Tab-separated table of C-alpha atoms in Angstrom:
chain	number	residue	atom	x	y	z
H	1	MET	CA	-0.391	-0.022	0.116
H	2	THR	CA	1.602	3.584	-0.866
H	3	ALA	CA	1.092	6.765	0.975
H	4	LEU	CA	-1.627	7.682	-1.012
H	5	ASP	CA	-3.781	4.815	-0.507
H	6	ALA	CA	-2.874	5.303	3.281
H	7	LEU	CA	-3.820	8.439	3.327
H	8	VAL	CA	-7.037	8.061	1.311
H	9	ARG	CA	-8.273	5.226	3.805
H	10	LEU	CA	-7.937	7.289	6.798
H	11	CYS	CA	-9.304	10.646	5.450
H	12	PRO	CA	-11.239	10.419	2.010
H	13	PRO	CA	-10.713	12.809	-0.255
H	14	PRO	CA	-13.703	14.723	-1.842
H	15	ALA	CA	-16.507	12.928	-4.120
H	16	GLY	CA	-15.703	15.163	-6.924
H	17	PRO	CA	-12.206	15.267	-8.482
H	18	PRO	CA	-10.313	18.596	-8.058
H	19	PRO	CA	-9.507	21.157	-10.962
H	20	ALA	CA	-6.805	19.860	-13.200
H	21	VAL	CA	-3.602	21.664	-12.464
H	22	ASP	CA	-1.175	22.268	-15.434
H	23	TRP	CA	1.887	21.020	-13.969
H	24	ALA	CA	4.461	21.968	-16.955
H	25	GLN	CA	3.178	25.563	-16.235
H	26	ALA	CA	2.814	25.642	-12.810
H	27	GLU	CA	6.843	24.497	-12.485
H	28	ARG	CA	7.930	27.345	-15.124
H	29	ALA	CA	5.797	29.805	-12.491
H	30	LEU	CA	7.357	28.585	-9.710
H	31	GLY	CA	10.982	27.860	-10.948
H	32	ALA	CA	11.124	24.575	-10.207
H	33	ALA	CA	10.009	20.972	-10.542
H	34	LEU	CA	7.679	19.940	-8.142
H	35	PRO	CA	7.814	16.041	-6.232
H	36	ALA	CA	6.023	13.399	-7.400
H	37	ASP	CA	4.041	12.472	-4.093
H	38	TYR	CA	3.070	16.398	-4.026
H	39	LYS	CA	1.386	15.988	-7.713
H	40	ARG	CA	-0.509	12.775	-6.914
H	41	LEU	CA	-1.496	14.125	-3.649
H	42	VAL	CA	-2.825	17.951	-5.242
H	43	GLU	CA	-4.738	15.902	-7.918
H	44	THR	CA	-6.571	13.470	-5.072
H	45	TYR	CA	-7.715	16.538	-2.880
H	46	GLY	CA	-7.028	19.686	-4.635
H	47	ASP	CA	-6.916	22.484	-2.393
H	48	GLY	CA	-8.635	22.675	1.528
H	49	VAL	CA	-7.295	21.449	4.836
H	50	PHE	CA	-7.230	18.512	6.627
H	51	ASP	CA	-8.785	17.771	10.092
H	52	ASP	CA	-9.375	21.745	10.167
H	53	THR	CA	-5.417	21.865	10.761
H	54	ILE	CA	-3.277	21.607	7.589
H	55	TRP	CA	-4.100	23.321	4.843
H	56	LEU	CA	-2.874	22.369	1.146
H	57	LEU	CA	-1.398	24.751	-0.969
H	58	VAL	CA	-2.209	24.202	-4.836
H	59	PRO	CA	-0.846	25.550	-7.976
H	60	ASP	CA	-3.939	28.262	-9.034
H	61	SER	CA	-6.275	27.600	-6.440
H	62	ALA	CA	-8.904	30.271	-6.451
H	63	TYR	CA	-8.215	31.589	-2.890
H	64	ASP	CA	-4.938	33.585	-2.438
H	65	ASP	CA	-4.218	32.103	0.954
H	66	CYS	CA	-3.974	28.352	-0.716
H	67	ASP	CA	-2.341	29.573	-3.466
H	68	LEU	CA	1.784	27.790	-4.045
H	69	HIS	CA	2.183	30.712	-6.360
H	70	ALA	CA	0.874	33.382	-4.138
H	71	GLN	CA	2.236	31.928	-0.818
H	72	ALA	CA	5.552	30.966	-2.332
H	73	ALA	CA	6.031	34.402	-3.428
H	74	GLU	CA	5.539	35.991	0.100
H	75	ARG	CA	7.007	33.690	2.150
H	76	GLU	CA	9.817	34.054	0.161
H	77	GLU	CA	9.924	37.893	0.879
H	78	VAL	CA	8.862	37.133	4.527
H	79	LEU	CA	11.639	34.814	4.901
H	80	ALA	CA	13.866	36.983	3.429
H	81	GLY	CA	13.226	39.977	5.619
H	82	LEU	CA	13.806	38.106	8.878
H	83	TRP	CA	16.838	36.641	7.703
H	84	GLU	CA	18.050	40.179	6.998
H	85	ALA	CA	17.339	41.528	10.349
H	86	GLY	CA	19.239	38.897	11.624
H	87	GLU	CA	17.068	35.806	12.299
H	88	ASP	CA	19.043	32.486	11.650
H	89	LYS	CA	18.138	30.225	8.843
H	90	PRO	CA	17.837	26.402	9.303
H	91	ALA	CA	21.031	24.726	8.946
H	92	GLY	CA	19.769	23.322	5.545
H	93	LEU	CA	19.652	26.920	3.909
H	94	GLU	CA	23.110	27.581	5.051
H	95	GLU	CA	24.095	25.601	1.623
H	96	GLU	CA	24.579	27.865	-1.619
H	97	GLY	CA	21.662	27.405	-3.518
H	98	ALA	CA	19.649	25.869	-1.597
H	99	ARG	CA	15.925	27.133	-0.565
H	100	VAL	CA	12.404	26.460	0.728
H	101	LEU	CA	9.315	26.247	-1.057
H	102	PRO	CA	5.612	26.554	0.879
H	103	TRP	CA	3.528	23.065	0.329
H	104	ALA	CA	1.228	23.869	3.299
H	105	PHE	CA	0.301	25.826	6.236
H	106	GLU	CA	-0.989	24.971	9.296
H	107	GLU	CA	-4.757	26.720	10.345
H	108	GLY	CA	-4.441	29.940	13.057
H	109	THR	CA	-0.633	29.831	13.715
H	110	GLY	CA	1.282	31.464	11.155
H	111	ALA	CA	3.265	28.069	10.894
H	112	PHE	CA	4.137	26.493	7.650
H	113	LEU	CA	5.425	23.478	6.118
H	114	TYR	CA	7.900	24.015	3.413
H	115	TRP	CA	10.318	21.766	0.687
H	116	LEU	CA	14.218	22.204	1.469
H	117	ALA	CA	15.340	21.910	-2.148
H	118	ARG	CA	18.666	21.625	-2.014
H	119	PRO	CA	21.160	22.251	-4.960
H	120	GLY	CA	21.892	18.767	-7.073
H	121	GLN	CA	18.614	17.158	-5.337
H	122	GLN	CA	15.714	16.169	-7.182
H	123	PRO	CA	12.535	17.256	-6.127
H	124	ASP	CA	11.192	13.394	-5.337
H	125	GLU	CA	14.257	13.673	-2.615
H	126	TRP	CA	13.117	17.512	-0.761
H	127	THR	CA	12.743	17.010	2.701
H	128	VAL	CA	10.285	18.940	4.644
H	129	LEU	CA	10.824	21.740	6.951
H	130	TYR	CA	8.699	22.981	9.424
H	131	ASN	CA	8.829	26.963	10.203
H	132	GLU	CA	6.700	27.904	13.652
H	133	GLY	CA	6.014	30.950	11.793
H	134	ARG	CA	5.675	33.511	14.950
H	135	GLY	CA	9.098	32.455	16.072
H	136	PRO	CA	12.081	31.546	14.579
H	137	LEU	CA	12.631	27.782	15.334
H	138	TRP	CA	12.706	25.447	12.437
H	139	GLU	CA	12.009	21.364	12.628
H	140	HIS	CA	13.392	19.191	9.934
H	141	HIS	CA	11.694	15.906	8.671
H	142	ASP	CA	13.768	13.541	6.839
H	143	THR	CA	10.646	12.568	4.434
H	144	GLY	CA	8.679	13.593	1.988
H	145	CYS	CA	5.687	15.925	2.306
H	146	LEU	CA	2.780	13.011	1.351
H	147	ALA	CA	4.502	10.318	4.347
H	148	PHE	CA	4.998	13.536	6.204
H	149	LEU	CA	1.277	14.471	6.291
H	150	LEU	CA	0.220	11.216	6.654
H	151	ALA	CA	2.396	10.872	9.928
H	152	VAL	CA	1.082	13.605	11.273
H	153	LEU	CA	-2.694	12.648	11.142
H	154	THR	CA	-1.828	9.104	12.127
H	155	GLY	CA	0.142	10.801	15.086
H	156	THR	CA	3.267	9.184	14.397
H	157	ALA	CA	5.047	12.155	13.352
H	158	GLU	CA	7.753	12.930	15.219
H	159	THR	CA	7.268	16.052	15.923
H	160	GLU	CA	6.904	19.272	18.990
H	161	TYR	CA	4.267	20.380	16.285
H	162	PHE	CA	0.463	19.819	15.775
H	163	GLY	CA	-0.733	18.848	19.560
H	164	TYR	CA	-3.485	20.492	18.792
H	165	LEU	CA	-4.562	18.041	16.340
H	166	TYR	CA	-4.478	15.671	19.006
H	167	GLU	CA	-5.125	17.511	22.362
H	168	VAL	CA	-8.245	19.520	21.192
H	169	LEU	CA	-9.459	18.170	18.363
H	170	LYS	CA	-8.817	14.446	18.798
H	171	PRO	CA	-9.859	12.909	15.454
H	172	THR	CA	-11.979	9.815	15.531
H	173	GLU	CA	-12.577	10.241	12.033
H	174	HIS	CA	-10.049	12.396	9.884
H	175	ARG	CA	-11.608	14.694	7.301
H	176	PHE	CA	-10.357	17.107	4.367
H	177	ALA	CA	-12.797	20.049	3.480
H	178	THR	CA	-12.431	22.014	0.095
H	179	ALA	CA	-11.456	25.533	0.437
H	180	ASP	CA	-14.622	26.002	-1.651
H	181	GLN	CA	-16.693	24.614	1.222
H	182	ILE	CA	-14.368	26.505	3.728
H	183	LEU	CA	-13.766	29.447	1.865
H	184	GLY	CA	-16.753	29.791	-0.082
H	185	THR	CA	-16.353	32.509	-2.904
H	186	SER	CA	-13.197	32.757	-4.275
H	187	GLN	CA	-10.429	35.807	-3.271
H	188	ARG	CA	-9.721	36.567	-6.732
């Protein structure tokens, strides 16, 4: 069973397929290829939120908060400002040419999940970085986005974060809600 199969069993996707993504255009606009596990995740779920906690970013979402391109540009600007002001970069970004790209964010916390893209790595080799958002702490996870998401939802991720999911929500059934279901009409 693949990680996607396990996630679909744990947290059923929307009944109807999400809008198709033009991956070639999305990757050109981003200036980087994207991991295959992320593409499968987006093609299965689309933009929306897992267990009222983890929002999945999608290229060309109708909602700016869920749009991969809008968030990548915003996060790049925000992080550049923080690093210019003296905040420490996470260890993986000290390498010349390394960068982070957001793929999800945590509801209500300002925290983002990023890929750590290192020079010479293929997108499927990218690992996950969690940034608490309202502070300087970063947490590295040596896995791809789909495996990390599954680990968070099953409570097996070795992380200091996402306590809200289990301490407050205590999901007995996991759910995914589309951005349309939560946000209603598009922001654009």
